Amino acid sequence: MRRRALVERELAAIDPAVLRDGTGHHVEILARAMGSTVSVADVQAVAACYQPHLPVTPAADAAVARLIAACGGIADEVTANRIGLLVQACDATTALIAGRNPPVPLTRRLTPDGSIAEVDLTGRPFGAGKHACPGRAHATALAAGPFHRLHYGPRPLVLPSAWDFATAAALVEAGFTAIGTTSLGVAAAHGLPDAAGATRDQTLALARLLVRLPVPITVDIESGFGADPRDLAAELWDIGVAGVNIEDAAGDPEAHARIIQGCKDGAPALFVNARIDTHWLDRDKDTTLDRAARYADAGADGIFIPGLIADNDIEAAVKAMPLPLNVLAQRPLTELAQLGVQRVSTGSLLHRVALGATVAAAAAVRDSNPVPAAPSYQDVLAMLERYPGSSPKDVGA
């Protein structure tokens, strides 16, 4: 416990944001955050001999000596702890960045009788209980991909929501740097109810199409479709999805926190945006910030509070939470940026506008009125050709 306390104290002094925004190899970034400059090759040499069942090489011994010098030159327990952090973060974070899950397949524990027990970490990539990895937030910050970093830019990430491939491709063509999906749009396009857990297959099918696009894709999974969150997150990650949005429907926050943790266990590098529906449903608003804290502790990467509109409510949420705040596009972007919002979603807005525009165009034809401007047939074909997918002969092959 003493050694774990040393690790926790070291990590508590490191802001994960410093790791997420760092440049260079992740070992170098972590070392700099601890006040040292180390050789990545030395850390890798020690990592290759770190496990007790692996032989220690003279090269690793020499690397340890250099790392001690780089970490202050004193061969004490504090220095050993710092080197241990770098070594443990080396291969595991490399695997996390590569999307392997779990990044560490198993861990070894010494049993009371002195034998070595192997613990399979499938489904619990950061462990659990008193042996859970204390550096989960730091590891995910080091492994943060382009979609994560879009939430920490100089202005809010504007996330438009698509419901089919063509709308998503058109939004990419318009310069949007990431695309989401709208659960209402997906449900309505298939004649199904929204927020009823009825569109799992349709959502996954759309995700497989959208990942052809050259921007990160995040998917609205309602409240999880009643699926095992580990399995669902792992499947989406394997497809190539960068993030998910999952709503609590203002239900039991403890149960929703378990779903969030399950998503992170199923795909540690997936950006999990935890939606809180207290303002949207106009109930239990006093629980909003407590829910945000619970979801952050469960591993959420962002907090989405639709219906959060008033200045004081937005400012309180930004101040209270350590994660990017996401709201709906219910106010001008410039105002939301000044209040500290870091992500603005369109939700079902674009789908509803498209429905209105479709009816307006049809009515204009019927009533001999001017038809609004629209992309030409050739424009649409050319756009689709810029993002080719499987040819008909490949389907089902």
PDB file of N, CA and C in Angstrom, residues 15-22 137-138 140-158 177-178 264 269-273 296 299-303 318 321-326 337 340-344:
ATOM      1  N   ASP A  15      -1.395  17.030 -14.132  1.00  0.00           N
ATOM      2  CA  ASP A  15      -2.671  17.337 -14.777  1.00  0.00           C
ATOM      3  C   ASP A  15      -2.768  16.525 -16.069  1.00  0.00           C
ATOM      4  N   PRO A  16      -3.785  15.651 -16.216  1.00  0.00           N
ATOM      5  CA  PRO A  16      -3.918  14.879 -17.457  1.00  0.00           C
ATOM      6  C   PRO A  16      -3.934  15.755 -18.712  1.00  0.00           C
ATOM      7  N   ALA A  17      -4.400  16.998 -18.583  1.00  0.00           N
ATOM      8  CA  ALA A  17      -4.429  17.884 -19.750  1.00  0.00           C
ATOM      9  C   ALA A  17      -3.023  18.144 -20.283  1.00  0.00           C
ATOM     10  N   VAL A  18      -2.039  18.186 -19.385  1.00  0.00           N
ATOM     11  CA  VAL A  18      -0.647  18.380 -19.813  1.00  0.00           C
ATOM     12  C   VAL A  18      -0.199  17.201 -20.670  1.00  0.00           C
ATOM     13  N   LEU A  19      -0.643  16.007 -20.305  1.00  0.00           N
ATOM     14  CA  LEU A  19      -0.281  14.812 -21.066  1.00  0.00           C
ATOM     15  C   LEU A  19      -1.000  14.781 -22.411  1.00  0.00           C
ATOM     16  N   ARG A  20      -2.262  15.145 -22.394  1.00  0.00           N
ATOM     17  CA  ARG A  20      -3.045  15.119 -23.634  1.00  0.00           C
ATOM     18  C   ARG A  20      -2.499  16.103 -24.656  1.00  0.00           C
ATOM     19  N   ASP A  21      -2.021  17.248 -24.197  1.00  0.00           N
ATOM     20  CA  ASP A  21      -1.563  18.291 -25.110  1.00  0.00           C
ATOM     21  C   ASP A  21      -0.079  18.200 -25.416  1.00  0.00           C
ATOM     22  N   GLY A  22       0.618  17.223 -24.846  1.00  0.00           N
ATOM     23  CA  GLY A  22       2.055  17.107 -25.051  1.00  0.00           C
ATOM     24  C   GLY A  22       2.407  16.619 -26.442  1.00  0.00           C
ATOM     25  N   ALA A 137      -6.911   7.874 -15.912  1.00  0.00           N
ATOM     26  CA  ALA A 137      -7.124   9.175 -16.548  1.00  0.00           C
ATOM     27  C   ALA A 137      -5.865   9.642 -17.268  1.00  0.00           C
ATOM     28  N   HIS A 138      -4.715   9.363 -16.701  1.00  0.00           N
ATOM     29  CA  HIS A 138      -3.456   9.784 -17.315  1.00  0.00           C
ATOM     30  C   HIS A 138      -3.149   8.959 -18.557  1.00  0.00           C
ATOM     31  N   THR A 140      -5.367   7.447 -20.535  1.00  0.00           N
ATOM     32  CA  THR A 140      -6.272   7.835 -21.623  1.00  0.00           C
ATOM     33  C   THR A 140      -5.921   9.213 -22.172  1.00  0.00           C
ATOM     34  N   ALA A 141      -5.387  10.092 -21.323  1.00  0.00           N
ATOM     35  CA  ALA A 141      -4.949  11.400 -21.811  1.00  0.00           C
ATOM     36  C   ALA A 141      -3.759  11.248 -22.753  1.00  0.00           C
ATOM     37  N   LEU A 142      -2.814  10.374 -22.400  1.00  0.00           N
ATOM     38  CA  LEU A 142      -1.659  10.136 -23.274  1.00  0.00           C
ATOM     39  C   LEU A 142      -2.091   9.520 -24.604  1.00  0.00           C
ATOM     40  N   ALA A 143      -3.146   8.702 -24.555  1.00  0.00           N
ATOM     41  CA  ALA A 143      -3.599   8.005 -25.759  1.00  0.00           C
ATOM     42  C   ALA A 143      -4.647   8.784 -26.544  1.00  0.00           C
ATOM     43  N   ALA A 144      -4.974   9.991 -26.091  1.00  0.00           N
ATOM     44  CA  ALA A 144      -6.038  10.765 -26.735  1.00  0.00           C
ATOM     45  C   ALA A 144      -5.765  10.947 -28.224  1.00  0.00           C
ATOM     46  N   GLY A 145      -6.769  10.620 -29.023  1.00  0.00           N
ATOM     47  CA  GLY A 145      -6.641  10.751 -30.460  1.00  0.00           C
ATOM     48  C   GLY A 145      -7.164  12.086 -30.961  1.00  0.00           C
ATOM     49  N   PRO A 146      -7.252  12.238 -32.273  1.00  0.00           N
ATOM     50  CA  PRO A 146      -7.696  13.519 -32.857  1.00  0.00           C
ATOM     51  C   PRO A 146      -9.072  13.962 -32.373  1.00  0.00           C
ATOM     52  N   PHE A 147      -9.990  13.013 -32.189  1.00  0.00           N
ATOM     53  CA  PHE A 147     -11.337  13.414 -31.762  1.00  0.00           C
ATOM     54  C   PHE A 147     -11.318  13.980 -30.351  1.00  0.00           C
ATOM     55  N   HIS A 148     -10.562  13.358 -29.456  1.00  0.00           N
ATOM     56  CA  HIS A 148     -10.429  13.899 -28.104  1.00  0.00           C
ATOM     57  C   HIS A 148      -9.892  15.334 -28.153  1.00  0.00           C
ATOM     58  N   ARG A 149      -8.852  15.527 -28.939  1.00  0.00           N
ATOM     59  CA  ARG A 149      -8.194  16.839 -28.946  1.00  0.00           C
ATOM     60  C   ARG A 149      -9.075  17.936 -29.532  1.00  0.00           C
ATOM     61  N   LEU A 150     -10.030  17.564 -30.370  1.00  0.00           N
ATOM     62  CA  LEU A 150     -10.946  18.569 -30.917  1.00  0.00           C
ATOM     63  C   LEU A 150     -11.777  19.237 -29.822  1.00  0.00           C
ATOM     64  N   HIS A 151     -11.889  18.601 -28.671  1.00  0.00           N
ATOM     65  CA  HIS A 151     -12.670  19.160 -27.566  1.00  0.00           C
ATOM     66  C   HIS A 151     -11.879  20.171 -26.736  1.00  0.00           C
ATOM     67  N   TYR A 152     -10.632  20.373 -27.076  1.00  0.00           N
ATOM     68  CA  TYR A 152      -9.779  21.268 -26.296  1.00  0.00           C
ATOM     69  C   TYR A 152      -9.143  22.339 -27.174  1.00  0.00           C
ATOM     70  N   GLY A 153      -9.805  22.685 -28.252  1.00  0.00           N
ATOM     71  CA  GLY A 153      -9.293  23.693 -29.164  1.00  0.00           C
ATOM     72  C   GLY A 153      -9.625  25.100 -28.701  1.00  0.00           C
ATOM     73  N   PRO A 154      -9.234  26.097 -29.473  1.00  0.00           N
ATOM     74  CA  PRO A 154      -9.480  27.491 -29.103  1.00  0.00           C
ATOM     75  C   PRO A 154     -10.944  27.909 -29.205  1.00  0.00           C
ATOM     76  N   ARG A 155     -11.742  27.143 -29.910  1.00  0.00           N
ATOM     77  CA  ARG A 155     -13.177  27.432 -30.006  1.00  0.00           C
ATOM     78  C   ARG A 155     -13.955  26.120 -29.892  1.00  0.00           C
ATOM     79  N   PRO A 156     -15.236  26.168 -29.560  1.00  0.00           N
ATOM     80  CA  PRO A 156     -15.995  24.928 -29.378  1.00  0.00           C
ATOM     81  C   PRO A 156     -16.029  24.078 -30.648  1.00  0.00           C
ATOM     82  N   LEU A 157     -16.007  22.774 -30.444  1.00  0.00           N
ATOM     83  CA  LEU A 157     -16.225  21.839 -31.540  1.00  0.00           C
ATOM     84  C   LEU A 157     -17.706  21.871 -31.906  1.00  0.00           C
ATOM     85  N   VAL A 158     -17.993  22.214 -33.151  1.00  0.00           N
ATOM     86  CA  VAL A 158     -19.377  22.176 -33.635  1.00  0.00           C
ATOM     87  C   VAL A 158     -19.587  20.804 -34.269  1.00  0.00           C
ATOM     88  N   THR A 177     -15.172  19.135 -38.976  1.00  0.00           N
ATOM     89  CA  THR A 177     -14.011  18.305 -38.639  1.00  0.00           C
ATOM     90  C   THR A 177     -14.375  16.997 -37.952  1.00  0.00           C
ATOM     91  N   ALA A 178     -15.621  16.808 -37.600  1.00  0.00           N
ATOM     92  CA  ALA A 178     -16.108  15.563 -37.012  1.00  0.00           C
ATOM     93  C   ALA A 178     -17.605  15.489 -37.275  1.00  0.00           C
ATOM     94  N   LYS A 264     -16.182   2.204 -21.415  1.00  0.00           N
ATOM     95  CA  LYS A 264     -14.742   2.455 -21.351  1.00  0.00           C
ATOM     96  C   LYS A 264     -13.957   1.154 -21.183  1.00  0.00           C
ATOM     97  N   ALA A 269     -10.087   3.631 -25.456  1.00  0.00           N
ATOM     98  CA  ALA A 269      -9.754   4.862 -26.170  1.00  0.00           C
ATOM     99  C   ALA A 269     -10.972   5.527 -26.815  1.00  0.00           C
ATOM    100  N   LEU A 270     -12.145   4.935 -26.681  1.00  0.00           N
ATOM    101  CA  LEU A 270     -13.375   5.511 -27.226  1.00  0.00           C
ATOM    102  C   LEU A 270     -13.763   6.750 -26.423  1.00  0.00           C
ATOM    103  N   PHE A 271     -14.134   7.832 -27.105  1.00  0.00           N
ATOM    104  CA  PHE A 271     -14.604   9.041 -26.415  1.00  0.00           C
ATOM    105  C   PHE A 271     -16.053   8.817 -26.015  1.00  0.00           C
ATOM    106  N   VAL A 272     -16.285   8.743 -24.711  1.00  0.00           N
ATOM    107  CA  VAL A 272     -17.641   8.521 -24.199  1.00  0.00           C
ATOM    108  C   VAL A 272     -18.203   9.847 -23.710  1.00  0.00           C
ATOM    109  N   ASN A 273     -19.224  10.333 -24.408  1.00  0.00           N
ATOM    110  CA  ASN A 273     -19.900  11.570 -24.049  1.00  0.00           C
ATOM    111  C   ASN A 273     -21.142  11.198 -23.240  1.00  0.00           C
ATOM    112  N   ALA A 296     -18.048  11.324 -14.626  1.00  0.00           N
ATOM    113  CA  ALA A 296     -16.614  11.579 -14.799  1.00  0.00           C
ATOM    114  C   ALA A 296     -15.804  10.520 -14.068  1.00  0.00           C
ATOM    115  N   GLY A 299     -15.402   7.309 -15.869  1.00  0.00           N
ATOM    116  CA  GLY A 299     -14.529   7.272 -17.035  1.00  0.00           C
ATOM    117  C   GLY A 299     -15.007   8.070 -18.228  1.00  0.00           C
ATOM    118  N   ALA A 300     -16.116   8.809 -18.088  1.00  0.00           N
ATOM    119  CA  ALA A 300     -16.604   9.618 -19.213  1.00  0.00           C
ATOM    120  C   ALA A 300     -15.538  10.611 -19.660  1.00  0.00           C
ATOM    121  N   ASP A 301     -15.553  10.920 -20.949  1.00  0.00           N
ATOM    122  CA  ASP A 301     -14.596  11.876 -21.519  1.00  0.00           C
ATOM    123  C   ASP A 301     -15.208  13.252 -21.717  1.00  0.00           C
ATOM    124  N   GLY A 302     -16.524  13.331 -21.737  1.00  0.00           N
ATOM    125  CA  GLY A 302     -17.228  14.596 -21.899  1.00  0.00           C
ATOM    126  C   GLY A 302     -18.602  14.497 -21.270  1.00  0.00           C
ATOM    127  N   ILE A 303     -19.196  15.639 -20.965  1.00  0.00           N
ATOM    128  CA  ILE A 303     -20.534  15.692 -20.373  1.00  0.00           C
ATOM    129  C   ILE A 303     -21.435  16.525 -21.278  1.00  0.00           C
ATOM    130  N   VAL A 318     -19.526  24.398 -16.136  1.00  0.00           N
ATOM    131  CA  VAL A 318     -18.133  24.489 -16.586  1.00  0.00           C
ATOM    132  C   VAL A 318     -17.182  24.513 -15.397  1.00  0.00           C
ATOM    133  N   MET A 321     -17.046  20.841 -13.367  1.00  0.00           N
ATOM    134  CA  MET A 321     -16.597  19.567 -13.943  1.00  0.00           C
ATOM    135  C   MET A 321     -15.235  19.685 -14.609  1.00  0.00           C
ATOM    136  N   PRO A 322     -14.459  18.599 -14.555  1.00  0.00           N
ATOM    137  CA  PRO A 322     -13.132  18.610 -15.169  1.00  0.00           C
ATOM    138  C   PRO A 322     -13.146  18.188 -16.625  1.00  0.00           C
ATOM    139  N   LEU A 323     -14.334  17.965 -17.193  1.00  0.00           N
ATOM    140  CA  LEU A 323     -14.456  17.457 -18.555  1.00  0.00           C
ATOM    141  C   LEU A 323     -15.071  18.509 -19.470  1.00  0.00           C
ATOM    142  N   PRO A 324     -14.886  18.359 -20.784  1.00  0.00           N
ATOM    143  CA  PRO A 324     -15.520  19.295 -21.724  1.00  0.00           C
ATOM    144  C   PRO A 324     -17.040  19.275 -21.586  1.00  0.00           C
ATOM    145  N   LEU A 325     -17.631  20.459 -21.566  1.00  0.00           N
ATOM    146  CA  LEU A 325     -19.089  20.570 -21.501  1.00  0.00           C
ATOM    147  C   LEU A 325     -19.645  20.687 -22.911  1.00  0.00           C
ATOM    148  N   ASN A 326     -20.642  19.863 -23.194  1.00  0.00           N
ATOM    149  CA  ASN A 326     -21.334  19.821 -24.477  1.00  0.00           C
ATOM    150  C   ASN A 326     -22.772  20.286 -24.252  1.00  0.00           C
ATOM    151  N   ALA A 337     -19.183  29.962 -26.462  1.00  0.00           N
ATOM    152  CA  ALA A 337     -17.730  29.923 -26.325  1.00  0.00           C
ATOM    153  C   ALA A 337     -17.270  30.791 -25.161  1.00  0.00           C
ATOM    154  N   GLY A 340     -17.542  29.134 -21.844  1.00  0.00           N
ATOM    155  CA  GLY A 340     -16.671  27.998 -21.568  1.00  0.00           C
ATOM    156  C   GLY A 340     -17.118  26.679 -22.151  1.00  0.00           C
ATOM    157  N   VAL A 341     -18.160  26.672 -22.959  1.00  0.00           N
ATOM    158  CA  VAL A 341     -18.620  25.438 -23.609  1.00  0.00           C
ATOM    159  C   VAL A 341     -17.564  24.979 -24.611  1.00  0.00           C
ATOM    160  N   GLN A 342     -17.324  23.664 -24.667  1.00  0.00           N
ATOM    161  CA  GLN A 342     -16.280  23.147 -25.560  1.00  0.00           C
ATOM    162  C   GLN A 342     -16.812  22.284 -26.695  1.00  0.00           C
ATOM    163  N   ARG A 343     -18.095  21.943 -26.661  1.00  0.00           N
ATOM    164  CA  ARG A 343     -18.692  21.174 -27.774  1.00  0.00           C
ATOM    165  C   ARG A 343     -20.142  21.580 -27.909  1.00  0.00           C
ATOM    166  N   VAL A 344     -20.567  21.817 -29.152  1.00  0.00           N
ATOM    167  CA  VAL A 344     -21.942  22.226 -29.445  1.00  0.00           C
ATOM    168  C   VAL A 344     -22.509  21.259 -30.478  1.00  0.00           C
TER     169      VAL A 344
END
